[in-house]
Amino acid sequence: MKTLSHLTVHISILVCAILLVTGCVSSRSGNVYSRRDARQVHTVDYGRVISVRHVQIEGTQSHFGTLAGAIIGGVIGSTIGSGSGRTLATVGGAVAGGMAGTAMEEDATRRNGLEIEVDMDSGDTLVIVQEDDIDLRPGDRVRVLTARDGSARVSF
C-alpha cells in the first residue's frame, strides 16, 4: 500500500507540473504582446482583408511533456513484475509514457488560428497567421503591424 500511495503522490506532482508548463505557452494572438515586443517600433500599414481561413497552429514540444511522461511511465512500470520483468516494464513504461507525454503537451498547446490574406494599400498581398481572437471578414479594413524581426499581426 505504501508504494501505491507514493506512486499516486509522484504522479499528481508530475501532472501538476505538466499543467503548469503548458499554461506558460506564448500566445500567437494579435492582441497579446510579448515583453520583447513592448516599447519596440512596429511599422503600420493598412489594407483590406481578401480572405480568412480557419487553421490549426501546432502546439509546442518543449520535451518537458516527454520527460514528465517518461518519468510517470517509468514509475508506473516499476510497480509491475519482479526481477528482469520489472526492469523491462520500467523501460517500456518510460518509453510509452514519453510518447504519451509528448502527444499530450502538443495537444494541450495547440491553438485555433486564422490565415488572413490582406490586400495592402501599397499593392502587396500578405498572408498572416495568428490566433483566432478577432472577427474578420473579407472586405474589412485592417492595419498590419510588422516588427523588426518580421513578425506581423492584423488588427482593426
mmCIF file with all atom_site columns, C-alpha atoms in Angstrom:
data_model
loop_
_atom_site.group_PDB
_atom_site.id
_atom_site.type_symbol
_atom_site.label_atom_id
_atom_site.label_alt_id
_atom_site.label_comp_id
_atom_site.label_asym_id
_atom_site.label_entity_id
_atom_site.label_seq_id
_atom_site.pdbx_PDB_ins_code
_atom_site.Cartn_x
_atom_site.Cartn_y
_atom_site.Cartn_z
_atom_site.occupancy
_atom_site.B_iso_or_equiv
_atom_site.pdbx_formal_charge
_atom_site.auth_seq_id
_atom_site.auth_comp_id
_atom_site.auth_asym_id
_atom_site.auth_atom_id
_atom_site.pdbx_PDB_model_num
ATOM 1   C CA . MET A 1 1   ? 0.000   0.000  0.000   1.00 0.00 ? 1   MET A CA 1
ATOM 2   C CA . LYS A 1 2   ? 2.830   2.379  0.789   1.00 0.00 ? 2   LYS A CA 1
ATOM 3   C CA . THR A 1 3   ? 4.204   2.007  -2.767  1.00 0.00 ? 3   THR A CA 1
ATOM 4   C CA . LEU A 1 4   ? 0.821   2.809  -4.307  1.00 0.00 ? 4   LEU A CA 1
ATOM 5   C CA . SER A 1 5   ? 0.480   5.883  -2.075  1.00 0.00 ? 5   SER A CA 1
ATOM 6   C CA . HIS A 1 6   ? 3.939   7.176  -3.097  1.00 0.00 ? 6   HIS A CA 1
ATOM 7   C CA . LEU A 1 7   ? 3.127   6.441  -6.726  1.00 0.00 ? 7   LEU A CA 1
ATOM 8   C CA . THR A 1 8   ? -0.070  8.482  -6.507  1.00 0.00 ? 8   THR A CA 1
ATOM 9   C CA . VAL A 1 9   ? 1.790   11.421 -4.966  1.00 0.00 ? 9   VAL A CA 1
ATOM 10  C CA . HIS A 1 10  ? 4.521   11.331 -7.640  1.00 0.00 ? 10  HIS A CA 1
ATOM 11  C CA . ILE A 1 11  ? 2.012   11.129 -10.468 1.00 0.00 ? 11  ILE A CA 1
ATOM 12  C CA . SER A 1 12  ? -0.019  14.000 -9.007  1.00 0.00 ? 12  SER A CA 1
ATOM 13  C CA . ILE A 1 13  ? 3.073   16.204 -8.738  1.00 0.00 ? 13  ILE A CA 1
ATOM 14  C CA . LEU A 1 14  ? 4.149   15.464 -12.310 1.00 0.00 ? 14  LEU A CA 1
ATOM 15  C CA . VAL A 1 15  ? 0.664   16.062 -13.734 1.00 0.00 ? 15  VAL A CA 1
ATOM 16  C CA . CYS A 1 16  ? 0.554   19.433 -11.947 1.00 0.00 ? 16  CYS A CA 1
ATOM 17  C CA . ALA A 1 17  ? 3.976   20.287 -13.382 1.00 0.00 ? 17  ALA A CA 1
ATOM 18  C CA . ILE A 1 18  ? 2.805   19.443 -16.919 1.00 0.00 ? 18  ILE A CA 1
ATOM 19  C CA . LEU A 1 19  ? -0.291  21.609 -16.497 1.00 0.00 ? 19  LEU A CA 1
ATOM 20  C CA . LEU A 1 20  ? 1.820   24.465 -15.146 1.00 0.00 ? 20  LEU A CA 1
ATOM 21  C CA . VAL A 1 21  ? 4.232   24.372 -18.081 1.00 0.00 ? 21  VAL A CA 1
ATOM 22  C CA . THR A 1 22  ? 1.511   24.109 -20.727 1.00 0.00 ? 22  THR A CA 1
ATOM 23  C CA . GLY A 1 23  ? -0.091  27.183 -19.192 1.00 0.00 ? 23  GLY A CA 1
ATOM 24  C CA . CYS A 1 24  ? 3.112   29.145 -19.863 1.00 0.00 ? 24  CYS A CA 1
ATOM 25  C CA . VAL A 1 25  ? 2.959   28.788 -23.638 1.00 0.00 ? 25  VAL A CA 1
ATOM 26  C CA . SER A 1 26  ? 3.371   32.058 -25.507 1.00 0.00 ? 26  SER A CA 1
ATOM 27  C CA . SER A 1 27  ? 0.384   33.406 -27.376 1.00 0.00 ? 27  SER A CA 1
ATOM 28  C CA . ARG A 1 28  ? 0.120   33.903 -31.124 1.00 0.00 ? 28  ARG A CA 1
ATOM 29  C CA . SER A 1 29  ? -2.760  36.294 -30.648 1.00 0.00 ? 29  SER A CA 1
ATOM 30  C CA . GLY A 1 30  ? -2.980  39.591 -32.463 1.00 0.00 ? 30  GLY A CA 1
ATOM 31  C CA . ASN A 1 31  ? -3.970  41.203 -29.160 1.00 0.00 ? 31  ASN A CA 1
ATOM 32  C CA . VAL A 1 32  ? -1.154  39.870 -26.956 1.00 0.00 ? 32  VAL A CA 1
ATOM 33  C CA . TYR A 1 33  ? 2.288   41.440 -26.928 1.00 0.00 ? 33  TYR A CA 1
ATOM 34  C CA . SER A 1 34  ? 5.372   39.700 -25.575 1.00 0.00 ? 34  SER A CA 1
ATOM 35  C CA . ARG A 1 35  ? 7.684   41.567 -23.219 1.00 0.00 ? 35  ARG A CA 1
ATOM 36  C CA . ARG A 1 36  ? 10.159  41.738 -26.093 1.00 0.00 ? 36  ARG A CA 1
ATOM 37  C CA . ASP A 1 37  ? 7.555   43.491 -28.303 1.00 0.00 ? 37  ASP A CA 1
ATOM 38  C CA . ALA A 1 38  ? 6.639   46.102 -25.709 1.00 0.00 ? 38  ALA A CA 1
ATOM 39  C CA . ARG A 1 39  ? 8.134   49.526 -26.325 1.00 0.00 ? 39  ARG A CA 1
ATOM 40  C CA . GLN A 1 40  ? 9.513   48.471 -29.714 1.00 0.00 ? 40  GLN A CA 1
ATOM 41  C CA . VAL A 1 41  ? 8.912   50.212 -33.025 1.00 0.00 ? 41  VAL A CA 1
ATOM 42  C CA . HIS A 1 42  ? 6.411   48.496 -35.320 1.00 0.00 ? 42  HIS A CA 1
ATOM 43  C CA . THR A 1 43  ? 5.690   49.529 -38.882 1.00 0.00 ? 43  THR A CA 1
ATOM 44  C CA . VAL A 1 44  ? 1.979   50.137 -39.520 1.00 0.00 ? 44  VAL A CA 1
ATOM 45  C CA . ASP A 1 45  ? 0.450   49.523 -42.938 1.00 0.00 ? 45  ASP A CA 1
ATOM 46  C CA . TYR A 1 46  ? -3.190  49.408 -43.967 1.00 0.00 ? 46  TYR A CA 1
ATOM 47  C CA . GLY A 1 47  ? -5.122  47.129 -46.240 1.00 0.00 ? 47  GLY A CA 1
ATOM 48  C CA . ARG A 1 48  ? -8.308  45.194 -46.886 1.00 0.00 ? 48  ARG A CA 1
ATOM 49  C CA . VAL A 1 49  ? -8.997  41.562 -45.976 1.00 0.00 ? 49  VAL A CA 1
ATOM 50  C CA . ILE A 1 50  ? -9.323  39.343 -49.059 1.00 0.00 ? 50  ILE A CA 1
ATOM 51  C CA . SER A 1 51  ? -9.947  36.038 -47.301 1.00 0.00 ? 51  SER A CA 1
ATOM 52  C CA . VAL A 1 52  ? -9.955  34.432 -43.878 1.00 0.00 ? 52  VAL A CA 1
ATOM 53  C CA . ARG A 1 53  ? -9.374  30.719 -43.391 1.00 0.00 ? 53  ARG A CA 1
ATOM 54  C CA . HIS A 1 54  ? -9.552  28.783 -40.126 1.00 0.00 ? 54  HIS A CA 1
ATOM 55  C CA . VAL A 1 55  ? -6.356  26.825 -39.397 1.00 0.00 ? 55  VAL A CA 1
ATOM 56  C CA . GLN A 1 56  ? -4.677  24.983 -36.525 1.00 0.00 ? 56  GLN A CA 1
ATOM 57  C CA . ILE A 1 57  ? -1.487  26.389 -35.004 1.00 0.00 ? 57  ILE A CA 1
ATOM 58  C CA . GLU A 1 58  ? 0.557   23.399 -33.895 1.00 0.00 ? 58  GLU A CA 1
ATOM 59  C CA . GLY A 1 59  ? 1.385   23.009 -30.235 1.00 0.00 ? 59  GLY A CA 1
ATOM 60  C CA . THR A 1 60  ? 4.823   23.119 -28.699 1.00 0.00 ? 60  THR A CA 1
ATOM 61  C CA . GLN A 1 61  ? 7.057   20.162 -27.990 1.00 0.00 ? 61  GLN A CA 1
ATOM 62  C CA . SER A 1 62  ? 9.474   21.506 -25.401 1.00 0.00 ? 62  SER A CA 1
ATOM 63  C CA . HIS A 1 63  ? 10.495  17.995 -24.274 1.00 0.00 ? 63  HIS A CA 1
ATOM 64  C CA . PHE A 1 64  ? 9.057   18.707 -20.835 1.00 0.00 ? 64  PHE A CA 1
ATOM 65  C CA . GLY A 1 65  ? 5.990   16.627 -21.688 1.00 0.00 ? 65  GLY A CA 1
ATOM 66  C CA . THR A 1 66  ? 8.252   13.839 -22.937 1.00 0.00 ? 66  THR A CA 1
ATOM 67  C CA . LEU A 1 67  ? 10.350  13.908 -19.765 1.00 0.00 ? 67  LEU A CA 1
ATOM 68  C CA . ALA A 1 68  ? 7.373   14.057 -17.417 1.00 0.00 ? 68  ALA A CA 1
ATOM 69  C CA . GLY A 1 69  ? 5.592   11.287 -19.317 1.00 0.00 ? 69  GLY A CA 1
ATOM 70  C CA . ALA A 1 70  ? 8.708   9.105  -19.268 1.00 0.00 ? 70  ALA A CA 1
ATOM 71  C CA . ILE A 1 71  ? 9.101   9.576  -15.522 1.00 0.00 ? 71  ILE A CA 1
ATOM 72  C CA . ILE A 1 72  ? 5.448   8.778  -14.862 1.00 0.00 ? 72  ILE A CA 1
ATOM 73  C CA . GLY A 1 73  ? 5.551   5.779  -17.210 1.00 0.00 ? 73  GLY A CA 1
ATOM 74  C CA . GLY A 1 74  ? 8.759   4.516  -15.651 1.00 0.00 ? 74  GLY A CA 1
ATOM 75  C CA . VAL A 1 75  ? 7.375   4.827  -12.130 1.00 0.00 ? 75  VAL A CA 1
ATOM 76  C CA . ILE A 1 76  ? 4.189   3.011  -13.114 1.00 0.00 ? 76  ILE A CA 1
ATOM 77  C CA . GLY A 1 77  ? 6.179   0.354  -14.977 1.00 0.00 ? 77  GLY A CA 1
ATOM 78  C CA . SER A 1 78  ? 8.434   -0.205 -11.972 1.00 0.00 ? 78  SER A CA 1
ATOM 79  C CA . THR A 1 79  ? 5.445   -1.335 -9.919  1.00 0.00 ? 79  THR A CA 1
ATOM 80  C CA . ILE A 1 80  ? 4.803   -4.233 -12.321 1.00 0.00 ? 80  ILE A CA 1
ATOM 81  C CA . GLY A 1 81  ? 6.504   -7.625 -12.089 1.00 0.00 ? 81  GLY A CA 1
ATOM 82  C CA . SER A 1 82  ? 9.768   -8.515 -10.404 1.00 0.00 ? 82  SER A CA 1
ATOM 83  C CA . GLY A 1 83  ? 13.407  -9.047 -11.368 1.00 0.00 ? 83  GLY A CA 1
ATOM 84  C CA . SER A 1 84  ? 14.196  -8.619 -15.072 1.00 0.00 ? 84  SER A CA 1
ATOM 85  C CA . GLY A 1 85  ? 10.460  -8.375 -15.792 1.00 0.00 ? 85  GLY A CA 1
ATOM 86  C CA . ARG A 1 86  ? 10.294  -5.278 -13.626 1.00 0.00 ? 86  ARG A CA 1
ATOM 87  C CA . THR A 1 87  ? 13.242  -3.743 -15.489 1.00 0.00 ? 87  THR A CA 1
ATOM 88  C CA . LEU A 1 88  ? 11.558  -4.426 -18.820 1.00 0.00 ? 88  LEU A CA 1
ATOM 89  C CA . ALA A 1 89  ? 8.260   -2.997 -17.541 1.00 0.00 ? 89  ALA A CA 1
ATOM 90  C CA . THR A 1 90  ? 10.069  0.114  -16.244 1.00 0.00 ? 90  THR A CA 1
ATOM 91  C CA . VAL A 1 91  ? 11.798  0.734  -19.584 1.00 0.00 ? 91  VAL A CA 1
ATOM 92  C CA . GLY A 1 92  ? 8.624   0.004  -21.544 1.00 0.00 ? 92  GLY A CA 1
ATOM 93  C CA . GLY A 1 93  ? 6.620   2.273  -19.270 1.00 0.00 ? 93  GLY A CA 1
ATOM 94  C CA . ALA A 1 94  ? 9.166   5.076  -19.655 1.00 0.00 ? 94  ALA A CA 1
ATOM 95  C CA . VAL A 1 95  ? 9.135   4.822  -23.469 1.00 0.00 ? 95  VAL A CA 1
ATOM 96  C CA . ALA A 1 96  ? 5.335   4.659  -23.676 1.00 0.00 ? 96  ALA A CA 1
ATOM 97  C CA . GLY A 1 97  ? 4.992   7.449  -21.106 1.00 0.00 ? 97  GLY A CA 1
ATOM 98  C CA . GLY A 1 98  ? 7.439   9.653  -23.005 1.00 0.00 ? 98  GLY A CA 1
ATOM 99  C CA . MET A 1 99  ? 5.481   9.219  -26.220 1.00 0.00 ? 99  MET A CA 1
ATOM 100 C CA . ALA A 1 100 ? 2.198   9.922  -24.432 1.00 0.00 ? 100 ALA A CA 1
ATOM 101 C CA . GLY A 1 101 ? 3.683   12.980 -22.687 1.00 0.00 ? 101 GLY A CA 1
ATOM 102 C CA . THR A 1 102 ? 4.875   14.435 -25.995 1.00 0.00 ? 102 THR A CA 1
ATOM 103 C CA . ALA A 1 103 ? 1.444   13.973 -27.545 1.00 0.00 ? 103 ALA A CA 1
ATOM 104 C CA . MET A 1 104 ? -0.309  15.457 -24.508 1.00 0.00 ? 104 MET A CA 1
ATOM 105 C CA . GLU A 1 105 ? 1.914   18.549 -24.477 1.00 0.00 ? 105 GLU A CA 1
ATOM 106 C CA . GLU A 1 106 ? 1.437   19.159 -28.200 1.00 0.00 ? 106 GLU A CA 1
ATOM 107 C CA . ASP A 1 107 ? -2.330  18.704 -27.906 1.00 0.00 ? 107 ASP A CA 1
ATOM 108 C CA . ALA A 1 108 ? -2.628  20.934 -24.824 1.00 0.00 ? 108 ALA A CA 1
ATOM 109 C CA . THR A 1 109 ? -0.752  23.790 -26.523 1.00 0.00 ? 109 THR A CA 1
ATOM 110 C CA . ARG A 1 110 ? -2.397  23.559 -29.980 1.00 0.00 ? 110 ARG A CA 1
ATOM 111 C CA . ARG A 1 111 ? -4.453  26.659 -30.853 1.00 0.00 ? 111 ARG A CA 1
ATOM 112 C CA . ASN A 1 112 ? -7.159  27.623 -33.322 1.00 0.00 ? 112 ASN A CA 1
ATOM 113 C CA . GLY A 1 113 ? -5.857  30.186 -35.765 1.00 0.00 ? 113 GLY A CA 1
ATOM 114 C CA . LEU A 1 114 ? -6.722  32.320 -38.756 1.00 0.00 ? 114 LEU A CA 1
ATOM 115 C CA . GLU A 1 115 ? -4.873  32.578 -42.044 1.00 0.00 ? 115 GLU A CA 1
ATOM 116 C CA . ILE A 1 116 ? -5.621  36.156 -43.075 1.00 0.00 ? 116 ILE A CA 1
ATOM 117 C CA . GLU A 1 117 ? -4.943  37.313 -46.633 1.00 0.00 ? 117 GLU A CA 1
ATOM 118 C CA . VAL A 1 118 ? -4.670  41.095 -46.876 1.00 0.00 ? 118 VAL A CA 1
ATOM 119 C CA . ASP A 1 119 ? -4.506  43.269 -49.999 1.00 0.00 ? 119 ASP A CA 1
ATOM 120 C CA . MET A 1 120 ? -2.277  46.099 -48.789 1.00 0.00 ? 120 MET A CA 1
ATOM 121 C CA . ASP A 1 121 ? -2.687  49.721 -49.869 1.00 0.00 ? 121 ASP A CA 1
ATOM 122 C CA . SER A 1 122 ? 0.891   49.503 -51.174 1.00 0.00 ? 122 SER A CA 1
ATOM 123 C CA . GLY A 1 123 ? -0.210  46.892 -53.728 1.00 0.00 ? 123 GLY A CA 1
ATOM 124 C CA . ASP A 1 124 ? 1.384   43.947 -51.917 1.00 0.00 ? 124 ASP A CA 1
ATOM 125 C CA . THR A 1 125 ? -0.614  40.942 -50.790 1.00 0.00 ? 125 THR A CA 1
ATOM 126 C CA . LEU A 1 126 ? 0.264   39.460 -47.401 1.00 0.00 ? 126 LEU A CA 1
ATOM 127 C CA . VAL A 1 127 ? -0.817  36.316 -45.592 1.00 0.00 ? 127 VAL A CA 1
ATOM 128 C CA . ILE A 1 128 ? -0.559  36.381 -41.808 1.00 0.00 ? 128 ILE A CA 1
ATOM 129 C CA . VAL A 1 129 ? -1.404  33.544 -39.430 1.00 0.00 ? 129 VAL A CA 1
ATOM 130 C CA . GLN A 1 130 ? -2.393  34.388 -35.865 1.00 0.00 ? 130 GLN A CA 1
ATOM 131 C CA . GLU A 1 131 ? -4.638  33.028 -33.125 1.00 0.00 ? 131 GLU A CA 1
ATOM 132 C CA . ASP A 1 132 ? -8.376  33.113 -33.772 1.00 0.00 ? 132 ASP A CA 1
ATOM 133 C CA . ASP A 1 133 ? -9.213  36.009 -31.473 1.00 0.00 ? 133 ASP A CA 1
ATOM 134 C CA . ILE A 1 134 ? -10.552 38.611 -33.883 1.00 0.00 ? 134 ILE A CA 1
ATOM 135 C CA . ASP A 1 135 ? -13.714 38.569 -36.008 1.00 0.00 ? 135 ASP A CA 1
ATOM 136 C CA . LEU A 1 136 ? -12.510 39.327 -39.531 1.00 0.00 ? 136 LEU A CA 1
ATOM 137 C CA . ARG A 1 137 ? -14.437 39.100 -42.778 1.00 0.00 ? 137 ARG A CA 1
ATOM 138 C CA . PRO A 1 138 ? -13.449 39.688 -46.400 1.00 0.00 ? 138 PRO A CA 1
ATOM 139 C CA . GLY A 1 139 ? -13.706 43.393 -47.138 1.00 0.00 ? 139 GLY A CA 1
ATOM 140 C CA . ASP A 1 140 ? -12.785 44.531 -43.608 1.00 0.00 ? 140 ASP A CA 1
ATOM 141 C CA . ARG A 1 141 ? -10.330 47.418 -43.437 1.00 0.00 ? 141 ARG A CA 1
ATOM 142 C CA . VAL A 1 142 ? -7.389  46.433 -41.203 1.00 0.00 ? 142 VAL A CA 1
ATOM 143 C CA . ARG A 1 143 ? -3.987  47.550 -40.097 1.00 0.00 ? 143 ARG A CA 1
ATOM 144 C CA . VAL A 1 144 ? -0.953  45.286 -40.203 1.00 0.00 ? 144 VAL A CA 1
ATOM 145 C CA . LEU A 1 145 ? 1.744   45.842 -37.595 1.00 0.00 ? 145 LEU A CA 1
ATOM 146 C CA . THR A 1 146 ? 5.155   44.476 -38.529 1.00 0.00 ? 146 THR A CA 1
ATOM 147 C CA . ALA A 1 147 ? 8.000   44.179 -36.024 1.00 0.00 ? 147 ALA A CA 1
ATOM 148 C CA . ARG A 1 148 ? 11.678  44.467 -36.909 1.00 0.00 ? 148 ARG A CA 1
ATOM 149 C CA . ASP A 1 149 ? 12.043  40.672 -36.723 1.00 0.00 ? 149 ASP A CA 1
ATOM 150 C CA . GLY A 1 150 ? 9.420   40.289 -39.463 1.00 0.00 ? 150 GLY A CA 1
ATOM 151 C CA . SER A 1 151 ? 6.616   39.038 -37.238 1.00 0.00 ? 151 SER A CA 1
ATOM 152 C CA . ALA A 1 152 ? 3.292   40.657 -38.030 1.00 0.00 ? 152 ALA A CA 1
ATOM 153 C CA . ARG A 1 153 ? -0.221  40.910 -36.631 1.00 0.00 ? 153 ARG A CA 1
ATOM 154 C CA . VAL A 1 154 ? -3.555  42.042 -38.005 1.00 0.00 ? 154 VAL A CA 1
ATOM 155 C CA . SER A 1 155 ? -5.912  44.289 -36.045 1.00 0.00 ? 155 SER A CA 1
ATOM 156 C CA . PHE A 1 156 ? -8.668  46.813 -36.660 1.00 0.00 ? 156 PHE A CA 1
#
